[in-house]
Amino acid sequence: MAESENAPMVVAVTFGRSSFVGRSLVAALLSDGRYIVRVVDPQPAPDPTPSLSPFFKSGRISYHHVDIRYRSPSLPAAITGAATVFHVDPTASALQLRPASSSDFHRFHLLLVQSTRNLISACRECGVQRLVYVGSADVLVGGESEVFCFDESVAYPEKYVDGLNELRAQTEAIVLGSNRMNGLLTCALRVSNPFGPSDDKLVPTLVKGAKEGWTKFIVGSGENLWDFTYIANVVHASIFAERALRLRTPYVDGRPFFITNKEPVKFWSFLSSILEGLGYPRPSIRLPAKLVFALAEIARLFQEKLHLPRASNPIVASSTIRSFSMTRTFDSSNAERILGYSPVVSLEDGITLTIASFSQLANNSPMYQRDLTKSSKAEKLLGDGKVASILLWRDDRRTFALLLALFLLHYWFFLSKRTFVSSAANLIIYFALVLFIHGLLPSSLLGLHVERIPLSSFEVSEITLRKASSEMASLWNFSIHTLDKVAQGEDWGILLKVIGFLYFIKLCLLFSLKAVSAVGLVGLFTSFIIYEQFEGEIETIIATAGCGFDKIKEFLITHSPSYMVKYVL
């Protein structure tokens, strides 16, 4: 059937309501003015929005409630007379946080693979001429290795960590394998991480993460690159792909094309830009990817063995940790050269427009507006020096090395089944032996310079000893002064503090020394960083508790006999 250049072209868009990319594509086609759009979607027909009402009245858009996961007569009826079908991947997202579990696999298979088979069968039955599949670049993401500027010549991975990516690859293969069957021309767009206004996954997920606290952490080095694609560029590429099929441009039908913004960006910098634009703190704490991955695997094993519900925090999934710490970039030069595609909105402008569209999610609480250039209360408490740097994980390697050394010492003294004296004696012997061997080594060994350890490294200065003695004396005098106040029986507040302290010591003595030391070691390396990250929340809790105690005190003063008031005060 010949197509008139002047008459509007009838096109159909699958998942044109229920998916972010589909909604954006429908809006762009209507704005273009050259298309009559049929929305094919499993969700019921919506009430026309003010922006779409004129198009419904003029007949430029029609809605077809069809669940294409299952064969039904309503699907051929919806696309009959359409020259082109835009088949949208409803799972496409810029922040896929969880892999498809075994329980999800059947559902996603119906949504992606079976839906595509049903749609292509209907297209061939109804004589549809063109099908543009708007899919995902994740079809080449196996999950076990980094993706550096992959182009269309790279084959599908042999193994997928995430079953959803495998289903996407199967869907794309079905689309491309159906090319030129019954006159149907097909091509596939591999969109890399679409984002933009009306995206109901990326920004809401980040805001939720900022409120829960997990967006404060950077997994890995923070240098890994990703390709993100602004939604206007996605729909722009889709229209160009349809035109290329219509004009029978060589090397288009039966082929896939990567679509990106052509501006690879550090993954964590991209997230930081959106979070800061909405008034939330940017990720600032680096955690070693291998350590986090190991903890996630341990958590997964516990969850499976104990049949616990899946954690709400998405970053605990091992596949997510691996993905967020790896590079994922693609080469979209084929789309530029063959389709004529080029981004119409830059990445920076796309981020700005996205932030502006989610102003209702912006946070104005002073809790999130702390000046990150100033020392936190935790840093000031630890002295703003090396101790603060280590306990607040500013230097990952040094902190991890010290933590490992302390755990080894804990094992040596408490878990090696030797007495404490025996362990200490053996440690001193080994230390002396190492120093002796080190002293015998030549200044150069196998071309490597052997640095001498001066004896002064083991000396303790007189000033340090005096300072330590002074602090111990001050602590002793403070204890005596406190006991004196308790003996006078005038300050009930101090008495309660002393009783609480003694009960805490008693509680600690109920456990073995190795258990107390292990808990203390873990607490030393976690409590300060937790306090720093949730400083606002903790201060709020303390302030609320203080107000509660003040009200209780005021109540007791008001309702107690006069001779008891002095004890309450």
mmCIF file of C-alpha atoms in Angstrom, residues 283-482:
data_model
loop_
_atom_site.group_PDB
_atom_site.id
_atom_site.type_symbol
_atom_site.label_atom_id
_atom_site.label_comp_id
_atom_site.label_asym_id
_atom_site.label_seq_id
_atom_site.Cartn_x
_atom_site.Cartn_y
_atom_site.Cartn_z
ATOM 1 C CA PRO A 283 27.700 10.305 47.821
ATOM 2 C CA SER A 284 30.933 10.880 49.727
ATOM 3 C CA ILE A 285 31.973 7.699 51.551
ATOM 4 C CA ARG A 286 33.935 5.192 49.486
ATOM 5 C CA LEU A 287 33.532 1.530 50.338
ATOM 6 C CA PRO A 288 35.740 -1.169 48.765
ATOM 7 C CA ALA A 289 33.643 -3.012 46.185
ATOM 8 C CA LYS A 290 35.073 -6.422 47.115
ATOM 9 C CA LEU A 291 34.297 -5.912 50.794
ATOM 10 C CA VAL A 292 30.723 -4.780 50.108
ATOM 11 C CA PHE A 293 30.254 -7.605 47.612
ATOM 12 C CA ALA A 294 31.425 -10.174 50.190
ATOM 13 C CA LEU A 295 29.055 -8.764 52.830
ATOM 14 C CA ALA A 296 26.190 -8.823 50.314
ATOM 15 C CA GLU A 297 26.877 -12.464 49.492
ATOM 16 C CA ILE A 298 26.895 -13.341 53.204
ATOM 17 C CA ALA A 299 23.595 -11.476 53.653
ATOM 18 C CA ARG A 300 22.126 -13.324 50.659
ATOM 19 C CA LEU A 301 23.124 -16.702 52.091
ATOM 20 C CA PHE A 302 21.544 -15.843 55.448
ATOM 21 C CA GLN A 303 18.398 -14.650 53.668
ATOM 22 C CA GLU A 304 18.128 -17.897 51.700
ATOM 23 C CA LYS A 305 18.956 -20.216 54.607
ATOM 24 C CA LEU A 306 16.650 -18.500 57.098
ATOM 25 C CA HIS A 307 13.930 -17.725 54.506
ATOM 26 C CA LEU A 308 14.005 -14.045 55.412
ATOM 27 C CA PRO A 309 12.243 -11.409 53.267
ATOM 28 C CA ARG A 310 14.368 -9.551 50.728
ATOM 29 C CA ALA A 311 15.995 -6.411 52.106
ATOM 30 C CA SER A 312 14.448 -3.112 51.057
ATOM 31 C CA ASN A 313 17.864 -1.554 50.503
ATOM 32 C CA PRO A 314 18.673 -2.189 46.808
ATOM 33 C CA ILE A 315 22.406 -1.743 47.196
ATOM 34 C CA VAL A 316 22.705 -4.991 49.177
ATOM 35 C CA ALA A 317 22.157 -7.058 46.012
ATOM 36 C CA SER A 318 25.517 -8.436 44.860
ATOM 37 C CA SER A 319 24.661 -7.895 41.181
ATOM 38 C CA THR A 320 23.849 -4.253 41.934
ATOM 39 C CA ILE A 321 27.166 -3.779 43.713
ATOM 40 C CA ARG A 322 29.023 -5.308 40.779
ATOM 41 C CA SER A 323 27.088 -3.172 38.290
ATOM 42 C CA PHE A 324 27.506 0.106 40.192
ATOM 43 C CA SER A 325 31.275 -0.362 40.451
ATOM 44 C CA MET A 326 31.909 -1.261 36.784
ATOM 45 C CA THR A 327 32.161 0.751 33.574
ATOM 46 C CA ARG A 328 29.285 0.451 31.059
ATOM 47 C CA THR A 329 29.772 2.544 27.907
ATOM 48 C CA PHE A 330 28.662 1.995 24.310
ATOM 49 C CA ASP A 331 29.557 3.307 20.854
ATOM 50 C CA SER A 332 26.582 4.940 19.091
ATOM 51 C CA SER A 333 28.500 6.039 15.984
ATOM 52 C CA ASN A 334 26.546 3.601 13.766
ATOM 53 C CA ALA A 335 23.277 5.299 14.711
ATOM 54 C CA GLU A 336 24.853 8.636 13.843
ATOM 55 C CA ARG A 337 26.310 7.452 10.544
ATOM 56 C CA ILE A 338 23.425 5.306 9.254
ATOM 57 C CA LEU A 339 20.273 6.651 10.939
ATOM 58 C CA GLY A 340 21.402 10.275 11.026
ATOM 59 C CA TYR A 341 20.891 10.380 14.794
ATOM 60 C CA SER A 342 22.610 12.902 17.020
ATOM 61 C CA PRO A 343 21.593 14.011 20.529
ATOM 62 C CA VAL A 344 19.316 17.055 20.566
ATOM 63 C CA VAL A 345 19.664 17.664 24.326
ATOM 64 C CA SER A 346 23.029 17.594 26.111
ATOM 65 C CA LEU A 347 23.556 15.518 29.226
ATOM 66 C CA GLU A 348 23.936 18.608 31.420
ATOM 67 C CA ASP A 349 20.715 20.151 30.099
ATOM 68 C CA GLY A 350 18.944 16.810 30.464
ATOM 69 C CA ILE A 351 19.940 16.579 34.124
ATOM 70 C CA THR A 352 18.775 20.161 34.712
ATOM 71 C CA LEU A 353 15.393 19.508 33.064
ATOM 72 C CA THR A 354 14.965 16.278 35.008
ATOM 73 C CA ILE A 355 15.688 17.969 38.338
ATOM 74 C CA ALA A 356 13.250 20.783 37.533
ATOM 75 C CA SER A 357 10.480 18.286 36.736
ATOM 76 C CA PHE A 358 10.814 16.654 40.172
ATOM 77 C CA SER A 359 10.775 19.829 42.255
ATOM 78 C CA GLN A 360 8.044 18.280 44.427
ATOM 79 C CA LEU A 361 10.612 15.760 45.665
ATOM 80 C CA ALA A 362 13.200 18.397 46.560
ATOM 81 C CA ASN A 363 14.328 18.430 50.160
ATOM 82 C CA ASN A 364 14.437 21.716 52.051
ATOM 83 C CA SER A 365 15.360 20.270 55.431
ATOM 84 C CA PRO A 366 18.524 21.766 56.976
ATOM 85 C CA MET A 367 19.396 18.194 57.913
ATOM 86 C CA TYR A 368 20.623 17.658 54.341
ATOM 87 C CA GLN A 369 22.232 21.029 53.843
ATOM 88 C CA ARG A 370 25.281 20.668 56.062
ATOM 89 C CA ASP A 371 28.393 22.244 54.567
ATOM 90 C CA LEU A 372 30.477 19.204 53.634
ATOM 91 C CA THR A 373 33.658 21.321 53.585
ATOM 92 C CA LYS A 374 33.435 21.824 57.367
ATOM 93 C CA SER A 375 34.397 19.236 59.952
ATOM 94 C CA SER A 376 31.555 17.122 61.253
ATOM 95 C CA LYS A 377 30.957 16.645 64.974
ATOM 96 C CA ALA A 378 32.415 13.148 64.701
ATOM 97 C CA GLU A 379 35.620 14.568 63.191
ATOM 98 C CA LYS A 380 35.900 17.180 65.943
ATOM 99 C CA LEU A 381 35.279 14.517 68.579
ATOM 100 C CA LEU A 382 38.124 12.417 67.140
ATOM 101 C CA GLY A 383 40.479 15.368 66.828
ATOM 102 C CA ASP A 384 40.463 16.061 63.055
ATOM 103 C CA GLY A 385 43.671 14.036 62.699
ATOM 104 C CA LYS A 386 44.816 10.568 61.681
ATOM 105 C CA VAL A 387 42.425 8.907 64.114
ATOM 106 C CA ALA A 388 39.464 10.681 62.512
ATOM 107 C CA SER A 389 40.732 9.819 59.039
ATOM 108 C CA ILE A 390 40.928 6.124 59.934
ATOM 109 C CA LEU A 391 37.743 5.679 61.976
ATOM 110 C CA LEU A 392 35.660 7.718 59.496
ATOM 111 C CA TRP A 393 36.985 5.713 56.520
ATOM 112 C CA ARG A 394 38.511 8.709 54.745
ATOM 113 C CA ASP A 395 41.408 6.523 53.593
ATOM 114 C CA ASP A 396 39.941 3.138 52.663
ATOM 115 C CA ARG A 397 43.260 1.304 52.389
ATOM 116 C CA ARG A 398 44.683 2.529 55.686
ATOM 117 C CA THR A 399 41.433 1.878 57.543
ATOM 118 C CA PHE A 400 41.014 -1.581 56.057
ATOM 119 C CA ALA A 401 44.672 -2.449 56.781
ATOM 120 C CA LEU A 402 44.361 -1.355 60.415
ATOM 121 C CA LEU A 403 41.039 -3.160 60.818
ATOM 122 C CA LEU A 404 42.572 -6.336 59.399
ATOM 123 C CA ALA A 405 45.598 -6.020 61.712
ATOM 124 C CA LEU A 406 43.378 -5.572 64.776
ATOM 125 C CA PHE A 407 41.247 -8.560 63.826
ATOM 126 C CA LEU A 408 44.407 -10.647 63.427
ATOM 127 C CA LEU A 409 45.551 -9.533 66.883
ATOM 128 C CA HIS A 410 42.125 -10.384 68.258
ATOM 129 C CA TYR A 411 42.406 -13.846 66.750
ATOM 130 C CA TRP A 412 45.972 -14.234 68.045
ATOM 131 C CA PHE A 413 45.106 -13.390 71.648
ATOM 132 C CA PHE A 414 41.535 -14.676 72.031
ATOM 133 C CA LEU A 415 40.787 -17.340 69.420
ATOM 134 C CA SER A 416 44.073 -19.229 69.079
ATOM 135 C CA LYS A 417 43.399 -21.430 72.162
ATOM 136 C CA ARG A 418 46.572 -20.172 73.891
ATOM 137 C CA THR A 419 46.777 -18.299 77.156
ATOM 138 C CA PHE A 420 47.068 -14.546 77.016
ATOM 139 C CA VAL A 421 50.615 -14.647 78.450
ATOM 140 C CA SER A 422 51.679 -17.328 75.966
ATOM 141 C CA SER A 423 50.235 -15.365 73.045
ATOM 142 C CA ALA A 424 51.985 -12.175 74.169
ATOM 143 C CA ALA A 425 55.308 -14.001 74.616
ATOM 144 C CA ASN A 426 55.087 -15.628 71.173
ATOM 145 C CA LEU A 427 54.208 -12.307 69.578
ATOM 146 C CA ILE A 428 57.242 -10.626 71.171
ATOM 147 C CA ILE A 429 59.491 -13.501 70.041
ATOM 148 C CA TYR A 430 58.244 -13.296 66.439
ATOM 149 C CA PHE A 431 58.571 -9.529 66.457
ATOM 150 C CA ALA A 432 62.164 -9.739 67.723
ATOM 151 C CA LEU A 433 62.958 -12.404 65.100
ATOM 152 C CA VAL A 434 61.604 -10.205 62.306
ATOM 153 C CA LEU A 435 63.695 -7.264 63.525
ATOM 154 C CA PHE A 436 66.796 -9.483 63.741
ATOM 155 C CA ILE A 437 66.354 -10.803 60.169
ATOM 156 C CA HIS A 438 65.641 -7.296 58.941
ATOM 157 C CA GLY A 439 68.905 -6.122 60.504
ATOM 158 C CA LEU A 440 70.867 -8.829 58.646
ATOM 159 C CA LEU A 441 69.478 -7.899 55.233
ATOM 160 C CA PRO A 442 71.775 -5.934 52.889
ATOM 161 C CA SER A 443 70.846 -2.402 51.867
ATOM 162 C CA SER A 444 69.879 -3.708 48.415
ATOM 163 C CA LEU A 445 68.216 -7.055 47.693
ATOM 164 C CA LEU A 446 67.399 -8.219 44.146
ATOM 165 C CA GLY A 447 67.604 -4.641 42.980
ATOM 166 C CA LEU A 448 65.197 -3.424 45.653
ATOM 167 C CA HIS A 449 66.198 -0.922 48.311
ATOM 168 C CA VAL A 450 65.723 -2.258 51.847
ATOM 169 C CA GLU A 451 64.772 0.617 54.098
ATOM 170 C CA ARG A 452 66.174 0.450 57.632
ATOM 171 C CA ILE A 453 63.860 0.884 60.588
ATOM 172 C CA PRO A 454 65.531 3.299 63.016
ATOM 173 C CA LEU A 455 65.357 2.445 66.713
ATOM 174 C CA SER A 456 63.886 5.868 67.317
ATOM 175 C CA SER A 457 60.663 4.567 65.724
ATOM 176 C CA PHE A 458 60.065 2.521 68.891
ATOM 177 C CA GLU A 459 60.901 5.284 71.354
ATOM 178 C CA VAL A 460 58.221 7.102 73.300
ATOM 179 C CA SER A 461 58.917 10.771 73.856
ATOM 180 C CA GLU A 462 59.004 12.211 77.351
ATOM 181 C CA ILE A 463 56.265 14.673 76.404
ATOM 182 C CA THR A 464 53.963 11.837 75.333
ATOM 183 C CA LEU A 465 54.558 9.976 78.604
ATOM 184 C CA ARG A 466 53.904 13.103 80.642
ATOM 185 C CA LYS A 467 50.722 13.782 78.702
ATOM 186 C CA ALA A 468 49.508 10.202 79.199
ATOM 187 C CA SER A 469 50.337 10.325 82.914
ATOM 188 C CA SER A 470 48.581 13.672 83.246
ATOM 189 C CA GLU A 471 45.436 12.341 81.562
ATOM 190 C CA MET A 472 45.426 9.259 83.803
ATOM 191 C CA ALA A 473 45.841 11.455 86.879
ATOM 192 C CA SER A 474 43.003 13.725 85.690
ATOM 193 C CA LEU A 475 40.756 10.713 85.172
ATOM 194 C CA TRP A 476 41.587 9.425 88.662
ATOM 195 C CA ASN A 477 40.925 12.813 90.255
ATOM 196 C CA PHE A 478 37.631 13.113 88.340
ATOM 197 C CA SER A 479 36.557 9.713 89.706
ATOM 198 C CA ILE A 480 37.426 10.717 93.283
ATOM 199 C CA HIS A 481 35.576 14.025 92.859
ATOM 200 C CA THR A 482 32.509 12.181 91.545
#
